[in-house]
PDB file of C-alpha atoms in Angstrom:
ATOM      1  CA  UNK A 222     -22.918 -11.068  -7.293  1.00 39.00           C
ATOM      2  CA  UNK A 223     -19.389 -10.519  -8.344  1.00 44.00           C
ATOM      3  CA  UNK A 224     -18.298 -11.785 -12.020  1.00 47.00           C
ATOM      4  CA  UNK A 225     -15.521 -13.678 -11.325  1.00 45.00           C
ATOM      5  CA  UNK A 226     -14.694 -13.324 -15.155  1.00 45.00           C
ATOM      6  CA  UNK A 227     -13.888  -9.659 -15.221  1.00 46.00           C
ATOM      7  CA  UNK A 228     -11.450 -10.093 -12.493  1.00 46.00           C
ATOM      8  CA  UNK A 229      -7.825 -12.192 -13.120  1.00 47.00           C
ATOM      9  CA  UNK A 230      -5.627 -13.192 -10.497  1.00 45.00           C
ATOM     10  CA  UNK A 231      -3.814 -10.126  -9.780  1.00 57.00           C
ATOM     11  CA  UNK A 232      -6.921  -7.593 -10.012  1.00 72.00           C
ATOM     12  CA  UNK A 233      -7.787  -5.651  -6.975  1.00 86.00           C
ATOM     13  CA  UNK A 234     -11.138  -5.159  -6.057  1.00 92.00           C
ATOM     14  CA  UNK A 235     -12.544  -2.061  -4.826  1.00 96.00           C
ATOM     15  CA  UNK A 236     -16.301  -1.833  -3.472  1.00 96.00           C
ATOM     16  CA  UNK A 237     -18.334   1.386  -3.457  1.00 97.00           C
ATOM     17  CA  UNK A 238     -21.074   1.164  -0.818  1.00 97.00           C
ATOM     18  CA  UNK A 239     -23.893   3.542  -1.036  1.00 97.00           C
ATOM     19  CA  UNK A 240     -27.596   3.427  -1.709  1.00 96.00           C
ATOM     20  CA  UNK A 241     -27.518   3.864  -5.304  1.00 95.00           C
ATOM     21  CA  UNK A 242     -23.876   3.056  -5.301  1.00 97.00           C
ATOM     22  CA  UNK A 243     -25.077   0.744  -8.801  1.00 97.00           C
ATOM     23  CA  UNK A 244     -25.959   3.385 -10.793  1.00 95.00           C
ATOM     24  CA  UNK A 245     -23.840   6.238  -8.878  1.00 94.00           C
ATOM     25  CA  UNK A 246     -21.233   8.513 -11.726  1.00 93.00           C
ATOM     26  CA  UNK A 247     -18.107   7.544  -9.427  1.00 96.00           C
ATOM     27  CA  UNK A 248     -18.685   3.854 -10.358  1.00 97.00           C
ATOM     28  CA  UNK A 249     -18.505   4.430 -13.597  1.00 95.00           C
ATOM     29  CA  UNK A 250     -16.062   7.093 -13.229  1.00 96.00           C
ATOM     30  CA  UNK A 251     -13.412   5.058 -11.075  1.00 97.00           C
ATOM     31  CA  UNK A 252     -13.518   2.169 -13.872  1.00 97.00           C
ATOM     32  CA  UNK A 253     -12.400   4.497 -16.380  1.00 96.00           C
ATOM     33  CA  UNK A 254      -9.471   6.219 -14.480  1.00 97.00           C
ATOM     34  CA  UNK A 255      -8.312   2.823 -13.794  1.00 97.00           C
ATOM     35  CA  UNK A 256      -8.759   1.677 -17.470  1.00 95.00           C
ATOM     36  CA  UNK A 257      -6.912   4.733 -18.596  1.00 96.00           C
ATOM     37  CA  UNK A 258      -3.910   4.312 -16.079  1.00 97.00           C
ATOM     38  CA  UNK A 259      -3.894   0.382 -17.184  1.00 95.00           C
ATOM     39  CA  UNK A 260      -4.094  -1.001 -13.913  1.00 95.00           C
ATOM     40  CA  UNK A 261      -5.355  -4.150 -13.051  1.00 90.00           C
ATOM     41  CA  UNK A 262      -8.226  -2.799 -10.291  1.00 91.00           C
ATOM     42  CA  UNK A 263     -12.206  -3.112 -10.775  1.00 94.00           C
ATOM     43  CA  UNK A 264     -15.043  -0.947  -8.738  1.00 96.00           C
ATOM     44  CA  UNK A 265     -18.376  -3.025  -7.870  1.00 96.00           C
ATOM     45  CA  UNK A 266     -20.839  -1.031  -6.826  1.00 97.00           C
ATOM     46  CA  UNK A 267     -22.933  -1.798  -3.830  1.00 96.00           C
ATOM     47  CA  UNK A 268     -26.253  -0.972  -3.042  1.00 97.00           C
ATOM     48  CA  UNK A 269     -26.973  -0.988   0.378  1.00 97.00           C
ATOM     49  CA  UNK A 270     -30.065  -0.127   2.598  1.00 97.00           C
ATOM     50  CA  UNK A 271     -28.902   2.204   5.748  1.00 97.00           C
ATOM     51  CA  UNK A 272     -30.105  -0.801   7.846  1.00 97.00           C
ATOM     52  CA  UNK A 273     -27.989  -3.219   6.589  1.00 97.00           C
ATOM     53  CA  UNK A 274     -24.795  -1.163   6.002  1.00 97.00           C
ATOM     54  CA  UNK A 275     -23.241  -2.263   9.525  1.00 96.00           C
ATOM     55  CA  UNK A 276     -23.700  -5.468   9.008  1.00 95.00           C
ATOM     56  CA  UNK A 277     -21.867  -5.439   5.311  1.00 94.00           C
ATOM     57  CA  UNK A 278     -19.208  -3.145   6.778  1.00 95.00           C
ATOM     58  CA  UNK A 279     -18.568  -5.573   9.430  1.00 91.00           C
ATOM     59  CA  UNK A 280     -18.532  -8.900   6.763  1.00 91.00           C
ATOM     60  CA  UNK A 281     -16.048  -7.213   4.486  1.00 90.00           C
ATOM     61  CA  UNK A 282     -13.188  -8.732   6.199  1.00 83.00           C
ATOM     62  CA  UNK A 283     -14.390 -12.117   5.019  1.00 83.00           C
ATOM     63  CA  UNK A 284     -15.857 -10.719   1.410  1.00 83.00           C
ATOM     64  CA  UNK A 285     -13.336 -10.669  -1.804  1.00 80.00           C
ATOM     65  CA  UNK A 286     -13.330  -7.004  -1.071  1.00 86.00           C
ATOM     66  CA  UNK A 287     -10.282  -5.768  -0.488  1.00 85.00           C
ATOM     67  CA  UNK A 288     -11.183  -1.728  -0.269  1.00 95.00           C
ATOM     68  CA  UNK A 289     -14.152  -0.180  -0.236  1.00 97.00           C
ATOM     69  CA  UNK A 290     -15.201   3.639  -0.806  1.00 98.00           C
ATOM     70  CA  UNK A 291     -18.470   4.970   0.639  1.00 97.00           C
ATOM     71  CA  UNK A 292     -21.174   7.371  -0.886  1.00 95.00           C
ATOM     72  CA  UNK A 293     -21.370  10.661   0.608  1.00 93.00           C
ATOM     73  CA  UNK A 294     -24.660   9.569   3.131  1.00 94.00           C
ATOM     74  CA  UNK A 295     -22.218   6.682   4.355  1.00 96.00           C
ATOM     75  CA  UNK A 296     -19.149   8.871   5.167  1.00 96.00           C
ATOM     76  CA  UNK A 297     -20.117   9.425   8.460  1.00 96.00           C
ATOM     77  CA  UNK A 298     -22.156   6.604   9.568  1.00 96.00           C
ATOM     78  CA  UNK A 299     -19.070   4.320   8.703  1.00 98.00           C
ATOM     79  CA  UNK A 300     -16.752   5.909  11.682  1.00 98.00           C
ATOM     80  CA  UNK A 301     -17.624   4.392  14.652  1.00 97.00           C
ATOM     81  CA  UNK A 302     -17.445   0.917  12.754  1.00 97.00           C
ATOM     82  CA  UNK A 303     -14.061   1.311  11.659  1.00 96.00           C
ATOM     83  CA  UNK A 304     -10.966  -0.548  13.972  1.00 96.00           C
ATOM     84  CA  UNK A 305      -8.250   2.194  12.944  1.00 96.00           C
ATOM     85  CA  UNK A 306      -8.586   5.783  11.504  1.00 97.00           C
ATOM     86  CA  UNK A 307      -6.427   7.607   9.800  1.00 96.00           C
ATOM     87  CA  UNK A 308      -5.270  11.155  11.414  1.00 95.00           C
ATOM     88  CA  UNK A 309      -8.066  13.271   8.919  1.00 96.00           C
ATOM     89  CA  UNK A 310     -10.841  10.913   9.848  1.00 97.00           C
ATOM     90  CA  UNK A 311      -9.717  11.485  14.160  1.00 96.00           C
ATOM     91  CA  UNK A 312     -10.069  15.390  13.134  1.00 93.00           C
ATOM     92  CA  UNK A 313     -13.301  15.431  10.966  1.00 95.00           C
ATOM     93  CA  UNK A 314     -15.534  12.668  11.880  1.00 96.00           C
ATOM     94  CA  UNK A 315     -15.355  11.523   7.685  1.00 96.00           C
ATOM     95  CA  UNK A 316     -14.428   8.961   5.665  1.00 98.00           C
ATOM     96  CA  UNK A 317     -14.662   7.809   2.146  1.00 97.00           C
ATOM     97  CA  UNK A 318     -12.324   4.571   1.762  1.00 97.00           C
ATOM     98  CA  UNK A 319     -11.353   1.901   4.048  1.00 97.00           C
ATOM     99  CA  UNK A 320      -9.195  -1.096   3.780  1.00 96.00           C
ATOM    100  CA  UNK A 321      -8.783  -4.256   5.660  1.00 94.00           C
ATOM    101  CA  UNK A 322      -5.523  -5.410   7.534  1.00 93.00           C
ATOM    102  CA  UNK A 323      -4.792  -7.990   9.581  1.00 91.00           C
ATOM    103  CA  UNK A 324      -8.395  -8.532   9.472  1.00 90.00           C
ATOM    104  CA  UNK A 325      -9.037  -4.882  10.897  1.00 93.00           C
ATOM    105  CA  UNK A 326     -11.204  -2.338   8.885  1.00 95.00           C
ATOM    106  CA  UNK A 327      -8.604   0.793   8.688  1.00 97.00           C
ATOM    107  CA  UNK A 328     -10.288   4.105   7.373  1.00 97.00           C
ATOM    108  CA  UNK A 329      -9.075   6.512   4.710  1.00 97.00           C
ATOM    109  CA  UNK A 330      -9.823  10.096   3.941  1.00 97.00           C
ATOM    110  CA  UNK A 331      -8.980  10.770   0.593  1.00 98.00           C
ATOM    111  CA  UNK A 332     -10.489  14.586   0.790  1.00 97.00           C
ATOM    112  CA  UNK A 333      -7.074  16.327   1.722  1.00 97.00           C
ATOM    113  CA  UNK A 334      -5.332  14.902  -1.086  1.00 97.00           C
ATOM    114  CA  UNK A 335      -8.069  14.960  -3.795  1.00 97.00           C
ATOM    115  CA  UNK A 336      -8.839  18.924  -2.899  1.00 97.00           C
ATOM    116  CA  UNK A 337      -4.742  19.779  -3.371  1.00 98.00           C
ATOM    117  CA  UNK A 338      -5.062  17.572  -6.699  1.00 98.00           C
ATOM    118  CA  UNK A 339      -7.935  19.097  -8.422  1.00 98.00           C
ATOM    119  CA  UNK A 340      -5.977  22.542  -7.414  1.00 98.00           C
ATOM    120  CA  UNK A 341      -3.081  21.749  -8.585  1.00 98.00           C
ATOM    121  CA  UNK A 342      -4.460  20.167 -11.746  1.00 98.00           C
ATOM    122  CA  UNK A 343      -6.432  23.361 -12.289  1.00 98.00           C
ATOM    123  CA  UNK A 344      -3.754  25.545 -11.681  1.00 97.00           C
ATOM    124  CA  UNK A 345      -5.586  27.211  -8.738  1.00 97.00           C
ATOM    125  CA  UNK A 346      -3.343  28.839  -6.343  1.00 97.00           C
ATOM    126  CA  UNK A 347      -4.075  29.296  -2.573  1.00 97.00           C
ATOM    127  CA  UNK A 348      -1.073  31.774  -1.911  1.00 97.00           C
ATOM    128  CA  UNK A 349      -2.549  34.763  -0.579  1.00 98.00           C
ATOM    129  CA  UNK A 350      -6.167  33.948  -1.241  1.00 98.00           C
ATOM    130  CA  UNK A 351      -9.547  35.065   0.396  1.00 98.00           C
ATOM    131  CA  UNK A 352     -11.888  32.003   0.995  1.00 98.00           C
ATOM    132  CA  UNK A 353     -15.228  32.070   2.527  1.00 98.00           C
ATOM    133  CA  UNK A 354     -15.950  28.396   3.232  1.00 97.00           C
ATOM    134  CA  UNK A 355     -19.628  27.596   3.675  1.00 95.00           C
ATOM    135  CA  UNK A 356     -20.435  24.971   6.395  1.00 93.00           C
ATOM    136  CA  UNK A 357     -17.990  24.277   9.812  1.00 95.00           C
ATOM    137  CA  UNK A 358     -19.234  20.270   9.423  1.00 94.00           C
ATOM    138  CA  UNK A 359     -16.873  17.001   8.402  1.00 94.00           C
ATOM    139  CA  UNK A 360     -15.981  18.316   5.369  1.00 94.00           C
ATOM    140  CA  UNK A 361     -14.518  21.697   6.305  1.00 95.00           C
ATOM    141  CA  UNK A 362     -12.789  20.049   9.551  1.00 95.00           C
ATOM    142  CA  UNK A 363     -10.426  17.689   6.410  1.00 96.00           C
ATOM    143  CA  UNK A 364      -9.598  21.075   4.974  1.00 96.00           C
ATOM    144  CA  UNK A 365      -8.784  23.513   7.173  1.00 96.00           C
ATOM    145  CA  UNK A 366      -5.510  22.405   7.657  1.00 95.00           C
ATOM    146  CA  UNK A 367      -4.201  22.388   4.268  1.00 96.00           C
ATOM    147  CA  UNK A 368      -5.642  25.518   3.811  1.00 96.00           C
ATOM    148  CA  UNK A 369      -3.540  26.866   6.094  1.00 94.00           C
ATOM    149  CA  UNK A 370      -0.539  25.076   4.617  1.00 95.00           C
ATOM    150  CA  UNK A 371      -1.202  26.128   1.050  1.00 96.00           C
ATOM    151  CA  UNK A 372      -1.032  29.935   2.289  1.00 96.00           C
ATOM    152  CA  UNK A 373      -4.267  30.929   2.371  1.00 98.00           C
ATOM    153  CA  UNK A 374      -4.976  34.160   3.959  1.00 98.00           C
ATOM    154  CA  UNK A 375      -8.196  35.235   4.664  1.00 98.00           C
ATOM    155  CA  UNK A 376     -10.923  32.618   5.662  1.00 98.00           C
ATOM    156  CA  UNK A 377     -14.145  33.581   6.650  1.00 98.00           C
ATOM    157  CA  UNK A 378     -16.482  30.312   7.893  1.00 98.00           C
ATOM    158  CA  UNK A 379     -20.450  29.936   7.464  1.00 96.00           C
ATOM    159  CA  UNK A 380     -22.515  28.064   9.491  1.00 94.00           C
ATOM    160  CA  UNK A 381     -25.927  28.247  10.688  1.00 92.00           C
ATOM    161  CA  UNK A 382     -24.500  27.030  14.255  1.00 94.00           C
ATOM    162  CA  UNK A 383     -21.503  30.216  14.961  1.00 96.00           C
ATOM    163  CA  UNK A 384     -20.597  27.831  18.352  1.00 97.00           C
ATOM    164  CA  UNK A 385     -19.531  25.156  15.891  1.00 95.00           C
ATOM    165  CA  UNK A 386     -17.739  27.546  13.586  1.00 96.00           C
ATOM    166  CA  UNK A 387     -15.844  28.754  16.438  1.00 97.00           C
ATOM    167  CA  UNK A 388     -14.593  25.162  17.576  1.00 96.00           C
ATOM    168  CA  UNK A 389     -13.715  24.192  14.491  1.00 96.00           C
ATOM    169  CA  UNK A 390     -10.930  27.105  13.674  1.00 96.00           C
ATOM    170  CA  UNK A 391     -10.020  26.664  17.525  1.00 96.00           C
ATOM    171  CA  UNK A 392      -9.377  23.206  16.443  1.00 94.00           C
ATOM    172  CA  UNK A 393      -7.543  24.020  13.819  1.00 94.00           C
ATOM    173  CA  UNK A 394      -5.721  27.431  15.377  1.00 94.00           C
ATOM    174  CA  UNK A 395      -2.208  25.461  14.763  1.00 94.00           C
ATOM    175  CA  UNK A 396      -2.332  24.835  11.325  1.00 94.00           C
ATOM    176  CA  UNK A 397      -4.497  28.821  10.445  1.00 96.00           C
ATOM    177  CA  UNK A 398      -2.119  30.574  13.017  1.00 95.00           C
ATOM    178  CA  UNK A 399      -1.065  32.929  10.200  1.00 95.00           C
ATOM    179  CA  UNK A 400      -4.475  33.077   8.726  1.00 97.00           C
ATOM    180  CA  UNK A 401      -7.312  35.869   9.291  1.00 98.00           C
ATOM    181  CA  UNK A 402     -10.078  33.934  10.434  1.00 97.00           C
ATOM    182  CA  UNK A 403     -13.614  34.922  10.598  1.00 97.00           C
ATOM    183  CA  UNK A 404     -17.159  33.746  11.744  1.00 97.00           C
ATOM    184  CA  UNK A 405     -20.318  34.510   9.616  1.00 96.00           C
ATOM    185  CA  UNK A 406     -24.162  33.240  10.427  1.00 95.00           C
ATOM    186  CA  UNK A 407     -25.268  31.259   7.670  1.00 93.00           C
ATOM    187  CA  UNK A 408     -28.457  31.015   6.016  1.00 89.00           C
ATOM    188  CA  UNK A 409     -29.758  29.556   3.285  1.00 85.00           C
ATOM    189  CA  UNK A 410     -29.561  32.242   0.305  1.00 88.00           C
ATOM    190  CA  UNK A 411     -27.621  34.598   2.406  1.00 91.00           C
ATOM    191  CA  UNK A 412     -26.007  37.569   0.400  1.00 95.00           C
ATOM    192  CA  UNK A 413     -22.308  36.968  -0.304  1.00 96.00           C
ATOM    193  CA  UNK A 414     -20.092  40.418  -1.926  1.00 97.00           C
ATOM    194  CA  UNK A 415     -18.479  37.647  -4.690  1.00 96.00           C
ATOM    195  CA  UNK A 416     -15.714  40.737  -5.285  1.00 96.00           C
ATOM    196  CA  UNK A 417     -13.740  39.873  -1.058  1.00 97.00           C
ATOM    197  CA  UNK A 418     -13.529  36.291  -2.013  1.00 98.00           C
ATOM    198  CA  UNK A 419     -10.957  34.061  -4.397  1.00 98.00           C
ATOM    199  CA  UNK A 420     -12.988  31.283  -4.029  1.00 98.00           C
ATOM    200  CA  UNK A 421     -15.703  29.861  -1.871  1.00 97.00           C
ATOM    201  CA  UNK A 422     -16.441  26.068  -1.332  1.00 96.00           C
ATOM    202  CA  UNK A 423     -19.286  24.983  -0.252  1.00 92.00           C
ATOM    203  CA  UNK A 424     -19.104  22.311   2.396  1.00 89.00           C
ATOM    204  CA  UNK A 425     -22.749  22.961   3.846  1.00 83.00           C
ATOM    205  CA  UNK A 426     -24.457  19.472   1.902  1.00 67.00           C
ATOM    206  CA  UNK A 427     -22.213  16.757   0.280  1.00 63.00           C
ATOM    207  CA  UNK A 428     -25.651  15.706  -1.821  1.00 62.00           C
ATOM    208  CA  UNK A 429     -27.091  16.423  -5.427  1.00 54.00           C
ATOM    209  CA  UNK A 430     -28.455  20.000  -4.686  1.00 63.00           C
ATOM    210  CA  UNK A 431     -29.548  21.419  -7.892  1.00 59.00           C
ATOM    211  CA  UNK A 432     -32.648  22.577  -6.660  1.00 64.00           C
ATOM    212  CA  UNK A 433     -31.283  24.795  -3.636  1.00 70.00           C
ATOM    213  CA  UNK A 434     -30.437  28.280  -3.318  1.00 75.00           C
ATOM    214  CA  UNK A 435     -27.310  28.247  -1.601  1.00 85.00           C
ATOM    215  CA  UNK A 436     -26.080  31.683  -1.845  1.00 91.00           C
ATOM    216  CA  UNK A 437     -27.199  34.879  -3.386  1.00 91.00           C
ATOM    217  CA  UNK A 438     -24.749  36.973  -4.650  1.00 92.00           C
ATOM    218  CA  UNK A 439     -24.038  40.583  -5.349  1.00 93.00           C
ATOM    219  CA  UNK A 440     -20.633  42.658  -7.049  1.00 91.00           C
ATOM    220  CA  UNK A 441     -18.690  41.043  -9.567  1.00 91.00           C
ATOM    221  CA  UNK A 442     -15.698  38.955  -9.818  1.00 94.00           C
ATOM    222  CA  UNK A 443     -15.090  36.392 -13.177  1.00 93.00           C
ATOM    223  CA  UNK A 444     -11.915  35.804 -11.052  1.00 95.00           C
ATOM    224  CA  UNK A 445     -13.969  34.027  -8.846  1.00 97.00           C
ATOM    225  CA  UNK A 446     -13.437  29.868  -8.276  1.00 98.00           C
ATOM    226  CA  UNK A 447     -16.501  28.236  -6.843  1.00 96.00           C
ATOM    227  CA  UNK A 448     -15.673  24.615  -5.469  1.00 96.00           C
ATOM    228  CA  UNK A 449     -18.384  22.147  -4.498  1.00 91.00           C
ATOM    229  CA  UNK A 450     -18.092  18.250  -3.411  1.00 87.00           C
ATOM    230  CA  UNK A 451     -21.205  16.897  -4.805  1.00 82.00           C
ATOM    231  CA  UNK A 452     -21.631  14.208  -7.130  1.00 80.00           C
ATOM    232  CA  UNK A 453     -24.562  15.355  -8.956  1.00 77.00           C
ATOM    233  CA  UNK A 454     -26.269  18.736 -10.441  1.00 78.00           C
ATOM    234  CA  UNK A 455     -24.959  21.519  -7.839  1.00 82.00           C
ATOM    235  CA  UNK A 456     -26.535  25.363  -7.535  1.00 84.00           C
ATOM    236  CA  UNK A 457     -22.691  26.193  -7.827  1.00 89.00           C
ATOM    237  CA  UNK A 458     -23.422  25.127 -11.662  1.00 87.00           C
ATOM    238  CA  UNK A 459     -26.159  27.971 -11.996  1.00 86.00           C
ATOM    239  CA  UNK A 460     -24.148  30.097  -9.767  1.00 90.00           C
ATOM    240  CA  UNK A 461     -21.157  29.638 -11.844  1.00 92.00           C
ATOM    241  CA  UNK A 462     -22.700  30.702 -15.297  1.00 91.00           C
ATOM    242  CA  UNK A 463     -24.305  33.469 -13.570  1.00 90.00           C
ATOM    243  CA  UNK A 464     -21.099  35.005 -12.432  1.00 93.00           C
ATOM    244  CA  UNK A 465     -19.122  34.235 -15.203  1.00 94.00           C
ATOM    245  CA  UNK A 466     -16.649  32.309 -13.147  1.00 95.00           C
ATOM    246  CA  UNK A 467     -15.035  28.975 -12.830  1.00 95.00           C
ATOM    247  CA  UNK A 468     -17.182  26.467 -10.905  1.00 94.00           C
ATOM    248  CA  UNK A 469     -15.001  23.149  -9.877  1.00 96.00           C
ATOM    249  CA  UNK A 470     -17.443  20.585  -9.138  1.00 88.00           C
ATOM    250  CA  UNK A 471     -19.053  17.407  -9.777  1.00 88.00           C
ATOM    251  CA  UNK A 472     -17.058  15.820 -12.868  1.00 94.00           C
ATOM    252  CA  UNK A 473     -13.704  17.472 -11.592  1.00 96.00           C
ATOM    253  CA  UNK A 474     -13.909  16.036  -7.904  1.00 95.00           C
ATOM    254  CA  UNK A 475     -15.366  12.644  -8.589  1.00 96.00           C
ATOM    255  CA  UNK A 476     -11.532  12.235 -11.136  1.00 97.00           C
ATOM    256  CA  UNK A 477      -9.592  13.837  -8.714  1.00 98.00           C
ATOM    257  CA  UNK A 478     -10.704  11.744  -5.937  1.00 98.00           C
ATOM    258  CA  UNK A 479     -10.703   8.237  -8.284  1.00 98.00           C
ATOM    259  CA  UNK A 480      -6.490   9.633  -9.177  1.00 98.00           C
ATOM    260  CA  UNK A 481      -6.049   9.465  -5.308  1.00 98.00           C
ATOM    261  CA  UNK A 482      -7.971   5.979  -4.368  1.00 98.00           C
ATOM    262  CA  UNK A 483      -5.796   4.717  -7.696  1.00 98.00           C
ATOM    263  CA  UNK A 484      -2.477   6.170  -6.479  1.00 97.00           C
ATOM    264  CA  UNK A 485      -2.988   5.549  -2.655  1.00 96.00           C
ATOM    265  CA  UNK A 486      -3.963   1.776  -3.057  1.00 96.00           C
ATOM    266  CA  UNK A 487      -2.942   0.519  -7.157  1.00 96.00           C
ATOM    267  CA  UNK A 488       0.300   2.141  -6.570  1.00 95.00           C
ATOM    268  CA  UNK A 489      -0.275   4.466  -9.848  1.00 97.00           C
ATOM    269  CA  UNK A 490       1.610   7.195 -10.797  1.00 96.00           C
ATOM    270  CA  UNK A 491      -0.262   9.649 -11.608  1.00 97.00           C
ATOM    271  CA  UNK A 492       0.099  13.103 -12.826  1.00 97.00           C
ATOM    272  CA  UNK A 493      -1.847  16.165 -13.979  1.00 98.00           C
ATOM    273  CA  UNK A 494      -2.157  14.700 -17.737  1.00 98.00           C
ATOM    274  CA  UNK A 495      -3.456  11.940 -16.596  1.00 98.00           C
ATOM    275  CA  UNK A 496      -6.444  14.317 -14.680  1.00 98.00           C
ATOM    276  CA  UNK A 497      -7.070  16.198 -18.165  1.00 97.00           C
ATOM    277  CA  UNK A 498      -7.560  12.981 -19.946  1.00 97.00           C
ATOM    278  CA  UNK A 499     -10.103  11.670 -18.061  1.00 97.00           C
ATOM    279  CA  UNK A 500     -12.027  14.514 -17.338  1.00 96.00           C
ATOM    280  CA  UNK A 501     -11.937  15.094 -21.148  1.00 94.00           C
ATOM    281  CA  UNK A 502     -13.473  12.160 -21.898  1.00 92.00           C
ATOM    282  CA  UNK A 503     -16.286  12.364 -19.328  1.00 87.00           C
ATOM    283  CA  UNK A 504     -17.096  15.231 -20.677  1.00 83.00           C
TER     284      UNK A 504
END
């Protein structure tokens, strides 16, 4: 149930829909960002069973729900039940927000937007850069094309599937056409040289994957920036303080991505101080 005492008559609500979603850090996290930017939005968190998730996307049209964001196992099943999609959500097959208008359920992909946030907010450049990008799935198909745009130029792309690697910079050839693109096999703990990369981003499993051996690594580079979507413990966290590099991850994606939702549908300004502080505070 919704208390209808924590919300006055110009707050906006915003729904997160997942199987945990109750308990999940980007509840808690999006409350904060929108406390700290003073804007008059709540997030509810929903917990839904994966047989009763079309049904509740379906109702929200006639729910006080305004928006809703979805939990990483959601992104995908929530496509096909969505009226319009946005042009990232066409490419990829992913999407974490939705809105309703005119009583149509419009998707959102915040993903482009977040990832050039948290970059610019960390002062990571992609002028020039080498990236190996683990995983040619959803997630890789929202970023290729700013990749391209923000001057990268060397990609290599993972997957255990090379077919699908292959489509997915064919796919993409327009926006990379002055990148170096390659194809690599991947494999769980395959051996990566750290020192021919800037940064790799692993887009191979959007879940809590603490436990898992991604990569193994040889050579050295503390130059290294290792980027990871998950909201939870990540082997890019061990990785990270075994390499002696930067590993952007969990905390840093979940405020970069709550900045977005609060920009793209509060109407906040926001700005890279406003990043710091809440990630400083989480911490």
């Amino acid at each position: 149930m919704i208390d209808e005492g924590i919300l006055s008559q110009e707050s906006r609500l915003i729904a997160l829909y997942g199987v945990n979603a109750q308990s999940s850090p980007f509840l808690a996290l999006l409350n904060e960002t929108f406390r700290s930017l003073e804007l008059s939005g709540y997030a509810i968190g929903l917990n839904i069973n994966p047989e009763d998730f079309p049904y509740m996307v379906r109702g929200m049209a006639q729910s006080k729900v305004q928006m809703a964001l979805y939990e990483p196992e959601y992104q995908e099943v929530v496509v096909p039940l969505l009226d319009l999609s946005d042009g990232c959500i066409r490419r990829s097959g992913i999407c974490d927000g939705a809105y309703v208008e005119e009583s149509k359920l419009c998707g959102k992909c915040f993903y482009p937007a977040a990832f050039e946030l948290l970059l610019a907010c960390e002062g990571v450049s992609l002028e020039g850069s080498r990236i190996l990008l683990l995983g040619a799935g959803t997630i890789a198909a929202t970023l290729l094309p700013l990749m391209g745009v923000l001057g990268v130029k060397k990609i290599d792309v993972a997957d255990p599937v090379v077919e699908r690697a292959a489509e997915i910079l064919e796919k993409n050839s327009v926006s990379l056409v002055s990148v170096e693109c390659d194809i690599l096999r991947f494999q769980n703990g395959m051996e990566v040289d750290v020192s021919k990369y800037d940064m790799i981003v692993n887009a191979v499993d959007i879940h809590a994957h603490g436990d898992k051996r991604i990569i193994a690594t040889k050579g050295a580079n503390p130059r290294l920036v290792l980027v990871d979507f998950v909201r939870g413990e990540s082997a890019f966290s061990a990785l990270a303080s075994q390499l002696g590099c930067r590993n952007l991850g969990s905390e840093e994606w979940m405020v970069s991505t709550a900045l977005c939702v609060a920009r793209e549908w509060l109407g906040a300004k926001i700005d890279c101080d406003d990043y710091m502080k809440i990630l400083n505070r989480i911490r």
